[in-house]
PDB file of C-alpha atoms and ligand atoms in Angstrom:
ATOM      1  CA  UNK R   1      14.264  22.477  -2.302  1.00  0.00           C
ATOM      2  CA  UNK R   2      11.064  21.163  -1.412  1.00  0.00           C
ATOM      3  CA  UNK R   3       9.708  17.392  -1.448  1.00  0.00           C
ATOM      4  CA  UNK R   4       6.311  16.340  -2.213  1.00  0.00           C
ATOM      5  CA  UNK R   5       5.894  13.315  -0.010  1.00  0.00           C
ATOM      6  CA  UNK R   6       2.602  12.249  -1.294  1.00  0.00           C
ATOM      7  CA  UNK R   7       1.303  12.513  -4.877  1.00  0.00           C
ATOM      8  CA  UNK R   8      -0.567  10.861  -7.375  1.00  0.00           C
ATOM      9  CA  UNK R   9       0.889  12.019 -10.727  1.00  0.00           C
ATOM     10  CA  UNK R  10       0.433   8.624 -12.201  1.00  0.00           C
ATOM     11  CA  UNK R  11      -3.326   8.760 -12.580  1.00  0.00           C
ATOM     12  CA  UNK R  12      -5.722   9.538 -15.242  1.00  0.00           C
ATOM     13  CA  UNK R  13      -5.888  13.285 -14.202  1.00  0.00           C
ATOM     14  CA  UNK R  14      -2.562  13.891 -15.199  1.00  0.00           C
ATOM     15  CA  UNK R  15      -2.458  11.850 -18.436  1.00  0.00           C
ATOM     16  CA  UNK R  16      -2.095  14.857 -20.745  1.00  0.00           C
ATOM     17  CA  UNK R  17       0.246  17.189 -19.111  1.00  0.00           C
ATOM     18  CA  UNK R  18       2.473  14.881 -16.752  1.00  0.00           C
ATOM     19  CA  UNK R  19       5.691  16.277 -18.176  1.00  0.00           C
ATOM     20  CA  UNK R  20       4.385  19.917 -17.759  1.00  0.00           C
ATOM     21  CA  UNK R  21       3.285  19.248 -14.208  1.00  0.00           C
ATOM     22  CA  UNK R  22       6.806  17.727 -13.454  1.00  0.00           C
ATOM     23  CA  UNK R  23       8.401  20.822 -15.067  1.00  0.00           C
ATOM     24  CA  UNK R  24       6.452  23.263 -12.901  1.00  0.00           C
ATOM     25  CA  UNK R  25       7.447  21.403 -10.039  1.00  0.00           C
ATOM     26  CA  UNK R  26      10.960  21.750 -11.045  1.00  0.00           C
ATOM     27  CA  UNK R  27      10.527  25.652 -11.673  1.00  0.00           C
ATOM     28  CA  UNK R  28       9.068  25.822  -8.051  1.00  0.00           C
ATOM     29  CA  UNK R  29      11.981  23.945  -6.506  1.00  0.00           C
ATOM     30  CA  UNK R  30       9.969  20.906  -5.807  1.00  0.00           C
ATOM     31  CA  UNK R  31      12.972  18.384  -6.435  1.00  0.00           C
ATOM     32  CA  UNK R  32      11.687  15.339  -5.174  1.00  0.00           C
ATOM     33  CA  UNK R  33       8.223  13.568  -5.553  1.00  0.00           C
ATOM     34  CA  UNK R  34       7.061  10.400  -3.971  1.00  0.00           C
ATOM     35  CA  UNK R  35       4.398   8.878  -6.044  1.00  0.00           C
ATOM     36  CA  UNK R  36       1.845   6.905  -4.132  1.00  0.00           C
ATOM     37  CA  UNK R  37       0.126   3.632  -5.361  1.00  0.00           C
ATOM     38  CA  UNK R  38      -3.309   2.709  -3.824  1.00  0.00           C
ATOM     39  CA  UNK R  39      -4.147  -0.545  -5.910  1.00  0.00           C
ATOM     40  CA  UNK R  40      -2.140  -2.850  -8.110  1.00  0.00           C
ATOM     41  CA  UNK R  41      -2.600  -0.779 -11.070  1.00  0.00           C
ATOM     42  CA  UNK R  42      -1.422   2.686  -9.648  1.00  0.00           C
ATOM     43  CA  UNK R  43       1.136   0.966  -7.802  1.00  0.00           C
ATOM     44  CA  UNK R  44       2.587  -0.562 -11.103  1.00  0.00           C
ATOM     45  CA  UNK R  45       2.181   2.922 -13.084  1.00  0.00           C
ATOM     46  CA  UNK R  46       3.777   4.926 -10.048  1.00  0.00           C
ATOM     47  CA  UNK R  47       6.835   2.481 -10.667  1.00  0.00           C
ATOM     48  CA  UNK R  48       6.849   2.903 -14.220  1.00  0.00           C
ATOM     49  CA  UNK R  49       6.741   6.718 -14.054  1.00  0.00           C
ATOM     50  CA  UNK R  50       9.566   6.751 -11.172  1.00  0.00           C
ATOM     51  CA  UNK R  51      11.770   4.796 -13.799  1.00  0.00           C
ATOM     52  CA  UNK R  52      12.011   7.951 -16.113  1.00  0.00           C
ATOM     53  CA  UNK R  53      13.057  10.398 -13.816  1.00  0.00           C
ATOM     54  CA  UNK R  54      15.961  10.217 -10.963  1.00  0.00           C
ATOM     55  CA  UNK R  55      14.008  12.416  -8.568  1.00  0.00           C
ATOM     56  CA  UNK R  56      10.731  10.256  -8.637  1.00  0.00           C
ATOM     57  CA  UNK R  57      10.268   7.395  -6.113  1.00  0.00           C
ATOM     58  CA  UNK R  58       7.358   5.198  -6.027  1.00  0.00           C
ATOM     59  CA  UNK R  59       5.505   3.184  -3.168  1.00  0.00           C
ATOM     60  CA  UNK R  60       3.154   0.125  -3.747  1.00  0.00           C
ATOM     61  CA  UNK R  61      -0.095  -0.759  -1.568  1.00  0.00           C
ATOM     62  CA  UNK R  62      -3.833  -1.231  -1.405  1.00  0.00           C
ATOM     63  CA  UNK R  63      -5.980   1.546  -0.217  1.00  0.00           C
ATOM     64  CA  UNK R  64      -8.426   0.455   2.448  1.00  0.00           C
ATOM     65  CA  UNK R  65     -11.285   1.530  -0.127  1.00  0.00           C
ATOM     66  CA  UNK R  66     -10.228  -1.362  -2.119  1.00  0.00           C
ATOM     67  CA  UNK R  67      -9.627  -3.685   0.680  1.00  0.00           C
ATOM     68  CA  UNK R  68     -12.058  -6.421  -0.477  1.00  0.00           C
ATOM     69  CA  UNK R  69      -9.794  -6.907  -3.674  1.00  0.00           C
ATOM     70  CA  UNK R  70      -6.878  -8.179  -1.863  1.00  0.00           C
ATOM     71  CA  UNK R  71      -6.322 -11.520  -2.944  1.00  0.00           C
ATOM     72  CA  UNK R  72      -3.099 -13.924  -2.269  1.00  0.00           C
ATOM     73  CA  UNK R  73      -1.852 -13.245  -5.671  1.00  0.00           C
ATOM     74  CA  UNK R  74      -1.989  -9.418  -5.155  1.00  0.00           C
ATOM     75  CA  UNK R  75       0.093  -9.927  -2.086  1.00  0.00           C
ATOM     76  CA  UNK R  76       2.591 -11.972  -4.297  1.00  0.00           C
ATOM     77  CA  UNK R  77       2.725  -9.352  -6.767  1.00  0.00           C
ATOM     78  CA  UNK R  78       3.453  -6.858  -4.061  1.00  0.00           C
ATOM     79  CA  UNK R  79       6.150  -8.826  -2.590  1.00  0.00           C
ATOM     80  CA  UNK R  80       7.700  -8.892  -6.272  1.00  0.00           C
ATOM     81  CA  UNK R  81       7.156  -5.133  -6.995  1.00  0.00           C
ATOM     82  CA  UNK R  82       8.888  -3.847  -3.601  1.00  0.00           C
ATOM     83  CA  UNK R  83      12.229  -5.173  -5.074  1.00  0.00           C
ATOM     84  CA  UNK R  84      12.191  -2.300  -7.425  1.00  0.00           C
ATOM     85  CA  UNK R  85      15.116   0.140  -6.630  1.00  0.00           C
ATOM     86  CA  UNK R  86      12.723   2.990  -6.583  1.00  0.00           C
ATOM     87  CA  UNK R  87      10.200   1.657  -4.395  1.00  0.00           C
ATOM     88  CA  UNK R  88      10.854   3.396  -0.969  1.00  0.00           C
ATOM     89  CA  UNK R  89       7.844   2.934   0.987  1.00  0.00           C
ATOM     90  CA  UNK R  90       4.576   0.644   1.365  1.00  0.00           C
ATOM     91  CA  UNK R  91       1.216   2.338   1.189  1.00  0.00           C
ATOM     92  CA  UNK R  92      -1.031   3.984   1.289  1.00  0.00           C
ATOM     93  CA  UNK R  93      -2.590   1.569   3.489  1.00  0.00           C
ATOM     94  CA  UNK R  94      -4.811   1.892   6.386  1.00  0.00           C
ATOM     95  CA  UNK R  95      -8.607   2.359   7.538  1.00  0.00           C
ATOM     96  CA  UNK R  96     -11.330   4.690   6.082  1.00  0.00           C
ATOM     97  CA  UNK R  97     -14.514   4.477   8.031  1.00  0.00           C
ATOM     98  CA  UNK R  98     -15.655   7.692   6.511  1.00  0.00           C
ATOM     99  CA  UNK R  99     -16.713   5.949   3.012  1.00  0.00           C
ATOM    100  CA  UNK R 100     -16.503   2.257   4.218  1.00  0.00           C
ATOM    101  CA  UNK R 101     -16.243   1.141   0.832  1.00  0.00           C
ATOM    102  CA  UNK R 102     -14.877  -2.361   2.069  1.00  0.00           C
ATOM    103  CA  UNK R 103     -16.337  -3.570   5.450  1.00  0.00           C
ATOM    104  CA  UNK R 104     -14.257  -2.811   8.442  1.00  0.00           C
ATOM    105  CA  UNK R 105     -13.117  -6.528   9.290  1.00  0.00           C
ATOM    106  CA  UNK R 106     -11.933  -6.711   5.790  1.00  0.00           C
ATOM    107  CA  UNK R 107     -10.139  -3.380   5.904  1.00  0.00           C
ATOM    108  CA  UNK R 108      -8.449  -4.563   9.082  1.00  0.00           C
ATOM    109  CA  UNK R 109      -7.442  -7.843   7.741  1.00  0.00           C
ATOM    110  CA  UNK R 110      -5.768  -5.842   4.366  1.00  0.00           C
ATOM    111  CA  UNK R 111      -4.336  -3.464   6.489  1.00  0.00           C
ATOM    112  CA  UNK R 112      -2.494  -6.242   8.773  1.00  0.00           C
ATOM    113  CA  UNK R 113      -1.432  -8.212   5.875  1.00  0.00           C
ATOM    114  CA  UNK R 114       0.342  -5.420   4.297  1.00  0.00           C
ATOM    115  CA  UNK R 115       1.770  -4.397   7.486  1.00  0.00           C
ATOM    116  CA  UNK R 116       3.195  -7.653   7.656  1.00  0.00           C
ATOM    117  CA  UNK R 117       5.067  -7.132   4.299  1.00  0.00           C
ATOM    118  CA  UNK R 118       6.215  -3.903   5.326  1.00  0.00           C
ATOM    119  CA  UNK R 119       7.739  -4.822   8.686  1.00  0.00           C
ATOM    120  CA  UNK R 120       9.475  -8.155   7.156  1.00  0.00           C
ATOM    121  CA  UNK R 121      10.992  -6.189   4.486  1.00  0.00           C
ATOM    122  CA  UNK R 122      11.924  -3.033   6.602  1.00  0.00           C
ATOM    123  CA  UNK R 123       9.824  -0.461   4.587  1.00  0.00           C
ATOM    124  CA  UNK R 124       8.214   2.644   5.890  1.00  0.00           C
ATOM    125  CA  UNK R 125       4.558   2.953   5.926  1.00  0.00           C
ATOM    126  CA  UNK R 126       2.390   5.390   4.321  1.00  0.00           C
ATOM    127  CA  UNK R 127      -0.916   5.381   6.562  1.00  0.00           C
ATOM    128  CA  UNK R 128      -4.248   6.542   5.095  1.00  0.00           C
ATOM    129  CA  UNK R 129      -6.825   7.263   7.651  1.00  0.00           C
ATOM    130  CA  UNK R 130     -10.364   8.601   7.830  1.00  0.00           C
ATOM    131  CA  UNK R 131     -12.371   8.517  11.056  1.00  0.00           C
ATOM    132  CA  UNK R 132     -10.239   5.565  12.132  1.00  0.00           C
ATOM    133  CA  UNK R 133      -7.590   6.489  14.529  1.00  0.00           C
ATOM    134  CA  UNK R 134      -9.347   4.580  17.274  1.00  0.00           C
ATOM    135  CA  UNK R 135      -8.464   1.438  15.324  1.00  0.00           C
ATOM    136  CA  UNK R 136      -5.244   2.511  13.495  1.00  0.00           C
ATOM    137  CA  UNK R 137      -3.197   3.654  16.464  1.00  0.00           C
ATOM    138  CA  UNK R 138      -3.710   0.340  18.499  1.00  0.00           C
ATOM    139  CA  UNK R 139      -2.670  -1.725  15.541  1.00  0.00           C
ATOM    140  CA  UNK R 140       0.446   0.348  14.896  1.00  0.00           C
ATOM    141  CA  UNK R 141       1.057   0.629  18.818  1.00  0.00           C
ATOM    142  CA  UNK R 142       1.162  -3.222  18.891  1.00  0.00           C
ATOM    143  CA  UNK R 143       3.906  -2.941  16.175  1.00  0.00           C
ATOM    144  CA  UNK R 144       5.813  -0.173  18.106  1.00  0.00           C
ATOM    145  CA  UNK R 145       9.605  -0.214  17.217  1.00  0.00           C
ATOM    146  CA  UNK R 146       9.050  -2.788  14.184  1.00  0.00           C
ATOM    147  CA  UNK R 147       7.484  -0.432  11.905  1.00  0.00           C
ATOM    148  CA  UNK R 148       7.916   3.200  11.000  1.00  0.00           C
ATOM    149  CA  UNK R 149       6.500   5.575   8.693  1.00  0.00           C
ATOM    150  CA  UNK R 150       3.944   8.630   8.041  1.00  0.00           C
ATOM    151  CA  UNK R 151       0.354   9.470   9.043  1.00  0.00           C
ATOM    152  CA  UNK R 152      -0.213  11.069   5.664  1.00  0.00           C
ATOM    153  CA  UNK R 153      -2.826  13.906   5.530  1.00  0.00           C
ATOM    154  CA  UNK R 154      -2.633  14.190   9.330  1.00  0.00           C
ATOM    155  CA  UNK R 155      -6.181  15.639  10.424  1.00  0.00           C
ATOM    156  CA  UNK R 156      -6.248  14.656  14.011  1.00  0.00           C
ATOM    157  CA  UNK R 157      -5.831  16.947  17.216  1.00  0.00           C
ATOM    158  CA  UNK R 158      -2.735  17.383  19.148  1.00  0.00           C
ATOM    159  CA  UNK R 159      -3.589  14.594  21.559  1.00  0.00           C
ATOM    160  CA  UNK R 160      -3.532  12.103  18.544  1.00  0.00           C
ATOM    161  CA  UNK R 161      -0.751  13.773  17.069  1.00  0.00           C
ATOM    162  CA  UNK R 162       1.164  13.012  20.397  1.00  0.00           C
ATOM    163  CA  UNK R 163       0.199   9.230  20.322  1.00  0.00           C
ATOM    164  CA  UNK R 164       1.312   9.168  16.782  1.00  0.00           C
ATOM    165  CA  UNK R 165       4.599  10.418  17.523  1.00  0.00           C
ATOM    166  CA  UNK R 166       4.984   8.161  20.547  1.00  0.00           C
ATOM    167  CA  UNK R 167       4.660   4.979  18.095  1.00  0.00           C
ATOM    168  CA  UNK R 168       7.647   6.648  16.151  1.00  0.00           C
ATOM    169  CA  UNK R 169       5.552   7.921  13.179  1.00  0.00           C
ATOM    170  CA  UNK R 170       5.910  11.242  11.347  1.00  0.00           C
ATOM    171  CA  UNK R 171       3.310  13.709  10.763  1.00  0.00           C
ATOM    172  CA  UNK R 172       2.501  14.507   6.964  1.00  0.00           C
ATOM    173  CA  UNK R 173       0.497  17.913   6.534  1.00  0.00           C
ATOM    174  CA  UNK R 174      -1.096  18.841   3.204  1.00  0.00           C
ATOM    175  CA  UNK R 175      -3.285  21.505   1.560  1.00  0.00           C
ATOM    176  CA  UNK R 176      -6.120  21.589   4.118  1.00  0.00           C
ATOM    177  CA  UNK R 177      -3.859  23.429   6.643  1.00  0.00           C
ATOM    178  CA  UNK R 178      -4.071  26.427   4.416  1.00  0.00           C
ATOM    179  CA  UNK R 179      -7.832  26.351   4.504  1.00  0.00           C
ATOM    180  CA  UNK R 180      -9.198  29.187   6.538  1.00  0.00           C
ATOM    181  CA  UNK R 181     -11.243  27.096   9.033  1.00  0.00           C
ATOM    182  CA  UNK R 182      -8.911  24.421   9.473  1.00  0.00           C
ATOM    183  CA  UNK R 183      -7.902  25.466  12.716  1.00  0.00           C
ATOM    184  CA  UNK R 184      -7.282  22.153  14.351  1.00  0.00           C
ATOM    185  CA  UNK R 185      -4.976  21.297  11.486  1.00  0.00           C
ATOM    186  CA  UNK R 186      -3.290  24.538  11.920  1.00  0.00           C
ATOM    187  CA  UNK R 187      -2.794  24.150  15.609  1.00  0.00           C
ATOM    188  CA  UNK R 188      -0.914  20.898  14.804  1.00  0.00           C
ATOM    189  CA  UNK R 189       1.060  22.481  12.342  1.00  0.00           C
ATOM    190  CA  UNK R 190       2.356  24.925  15.007  1.00  0.00           C
ATOM    191  CA  UNK R 191       3.186  22.448  17.524  1.00  0.00           C
ATOM    192  CA  UNK R 192       4.363  19.225  15.743  1.00  0.00           C
ATOM    193  CA  UNK R 193       8.142  18.796  16.464  1.00  0.00           C
ATOM    194  CA  UNK R 194       9.974  19.901  13.309  1.00  0.00           C
ATOM    195  CA  UNK R 195      12.004  16.775  12.944  1.00  0.00           C
ATOM    196  CA  UNK R 196       8.671  14.677  12.619  1.00  0.00           C
ATOM    197  CA  UNK R 197       7.152  16.836  10.021  1.00  0.00           C
ATOM    198  CA  UNK R 198       6.536  15.919   6.028  1.00  0.00           C
ATOM    199  CA  UNK R 199       4.854  18.008   3.678  1.00  0.00           C
ATOM    200  CA  UNK R 200       2.584  16.766   0.848  1.00  0.00           C
ATOM    201  CA  UNK R 201      -0.065  17.576  -1.728  1.00  0.00           C
ATOM    202  CA  UNK R 202      -2.142  14.240  -2.234  1.00  0.00           C
ATOM    203  CA  UNK R 203      -2.484  15.652  -5.623  1.00  0.00           C
ATOM    204  CA  UNK R 204      -4.777  15.802  -7.461  1.00  0.00           C
ATOM    205  CA  UNK R 205      -7.144  16.223  -4.404  1.00  0.00           C
ATOM    206  CA  UNK R 206      -6.820  18.687  -1.615  1.00  0.00           C
ATOM    207  CA  UNK R 207      -5.745  21.588  -3.521  1.00  0.00           C
ATOM    208  CA  UNK R 208      -4.503  24.778  -1.315  1.00  0.00           C
ATOM    209  CA  UNK R 209      -6.654  27.513  -0.583  1.00  0.00           C
ATOM    210  CA  UNK R 210      -4.816  29.686  -3.493  1.00  0.00           C
ATOM    211  CA  UNK R 211      -6.116  27.306  -6.099  1.00  0.00           C
ATOM    212  CA  UNK R 212      -9.045  25.729  -4.261  1.00  0.00           C
ATOM    213  CA  UNK R 213     -11.405  24.036  -6.760  1.00  0.00           C
ATOM    214  CA  UNK R 214      -8.705  23.506  -9.203  1.00  0.00           C
ATOM    215  CA  UNK R 215      -6.530  20.195  -9.648  1.00  0.00           C
ATOM    216  CA  UNK R 216      -3.719  19.928  -7.082  1.00  0.00           C
ATOM    217  CA  UNK R 217      -0.074  19.395  -8.449  1.00  0.00           C
ATOM    218  CA  UNK R 218       3.282  18.743  -6.700  1.00  0.00           C
ATOM    219  CA  UNK R 219       4.304  22.647  -7.386  1.00  0.00           C
ATOM    220  CA  UNK R 220       1.700  23.796  -4.684  1.00  0.00           C
ATOM    221  CA  UNK R 221       3.524  21.806  -1.965  1.00  0.00           C
ATOM    222  CA  UNK R 222       5.525  25.148  -1.715  1.00  0.00           C
ATOM    223  CA  UNK R 223       1.982  26.884  -0.468  1.00  0.00           C
ATOM    224  CA  UNK R 224       1.831  24.038   2.332  1.00  0.00           C
ATOM    225  CA  UNK R 225       5.329  25.009   3.643  1.00  0.00           C
ATOM    226  CA  UNK R 226       4.755  28.547   3.237  1.00  0.00           C
ATOM    227  CA  UNK R 227       1.531  28.276   5.506  1.00  0.00           C
ATOM    228  CA  UNK R 228       3.254  26.010   8.223  1.00  0.00           C
ATOM    229  CA  UNK R 229       6.176  28.644   8.100  1.00  0.00           C
ATOM    230  CA  UNK R 230       3.758  31.467   8.735  1.00  0.00           C
ATOM    231  CA  UNK R 231       1.978  29.599  11.466  1.00  0.00           C
ATOM    232  CA  UNK R 232       5.515  28.785  13.176  1.00  0.00           C
ATOM    233  CA  UNK R 233       6.814  32.452  12.759  1.00  0.00           C
ATOM    234  CA  UNK R 234       9.771  31.158  10.667  1.00  0.00           C
ATOM    235  CA  UNK R 235      10.844  31.359   7.024  1.00  0.00           C
ATOM    236  CA  UNK R 236       9.581  29.010   4.072  1.00  0.00           C
ATOM    237  CA  UNK R 237      13.149  28.090   3.551  1.00  0.00           C
ATOM    238  CA  UNK R 238      13.703  26.463   7.044  1.00  0.00           C
ATOM    239  CA  UNK R 239      10.484  24.268   6.588  1.00  0.00           C
ATOM    240  CA  UNK R 240      11.701  23.169   3.178  1.00  0.00           C
ATOM    241  CA  UNK R 241      15.252  22.237   4.549  1.00  0.00           C
ATOM    242  CA  UNK R 242      13.919  20.216   7.697  1.00  0.00           C
ATOM    243  CA  UNK R 243      11.104  18.548   5.882  1.00  0.00           C
ATOM    244  CA  UNK R 244      13.670  17.552   3.133  1.00  0.00           C
ATOM    245  CA  UNK R 245      16.094  16.120   5.678  1.00  0.00           C
ATOM    246  CA  UNK R 246      13.181  14.335   7.349  1.00  0.00           C
ATOM    247  CA  UNK R 247      12.208  12.769   4.343  1.00  0.00           C
ATOM    248  CA  UNK R 248      15.452  11.604   3.084  1.00  0.00           C
ATOM    249  CA  UNK R 249      16.181  10.133   6.454  1.00  0.00           C
ATOM    250  CA  UNK R 250      12.762   8.340   7.080  1.00  0.00           C
ATOM    251  CA  UNK R 251      12.962   6.664   3.654  1.00  0.00           C
ATOM    252  CA  UNK R 252      16.759   6.036   3.695  1.00  0.00           C
ATOM    253  CA  UNK R 253      16.966   7.582   0.153  1.00  0.00           C
ATOM    254  CA  UNK R 254      20.769   7.567   0.067  1.00  0.00           C
ATOM    255  CA  UNK R 255      20.927   3.706   0.918  1.00  0.00           C
ATOM    256  CA  UNK R 256      18.044   2.800  -1.113  1.00  0.00           C
ATOM    257  CA  UNK R 257      19.521   4.589  -4.407  1.00  0.00           C
ATOM    258  CA  UNK R 258      23.059   5.325  -4.088  1.00  0.00           C
ATOM    259  CA  UNK R 259      22.729   7.216  -7.482  1.00  0.00           C
ATOM    260  CA  UNK R 260      20.510   9.810  -6.215  1.00  0.00           C
TER     261      UNK R 260
HETATM  262 NI1  LIG V   1      -3.204   9.725  -1.341  1.00  0.00          NI
END
């Protein structure tokens, strides 16, 4: 059993074969998929898709690229959406200083406002970071003990990993770890405490090496688990089991969805 803890199968790239993609995930024993929203539209469509299958869950949030679009109305709608039984986390939210599609101060403001919602409602957070650890970590450190979650698609070094673990966050590892030149990522994958590890695809992006250049999909999370197992000299099954356990505990799946 594998869990893809970060997928965007609600978007256009999957509109023609969503059900086949889900079938392939099932055949690959990817039993659970977390569909991550990044703006209002994709948050709503994540929920809609999660309603169709027991093993799909959803998140809502505004990505830092779209931070400039955050209005009081958007926040109000997010407040409504998180009441849905399939919504198990807030995100992806964070800071992106690589593309800077919204000004830094606007990104920080949107991040803080959404962290407030997550904190007030006891929802774990999915963090997006690109070249912004210097600002993200202090913001999270200021809320230590009040928020929890995962640094999705972690690309920092071991030192940043340690700081993230100190504030109680999980480390999400995706397809990049399978790239031959991703040495820093592979070092992190070797040393991250197993009880803090999650695996993900971030599909349709960041396709693992064996399909690089093509569209990514949840079934390929198995390649991520396999690579981590190889790096840690353990079996893929062990990585599958521990990351499934971690996911269920972090997102409190049983409590949030007793039917699951
Ligand atoms: Ni993502």
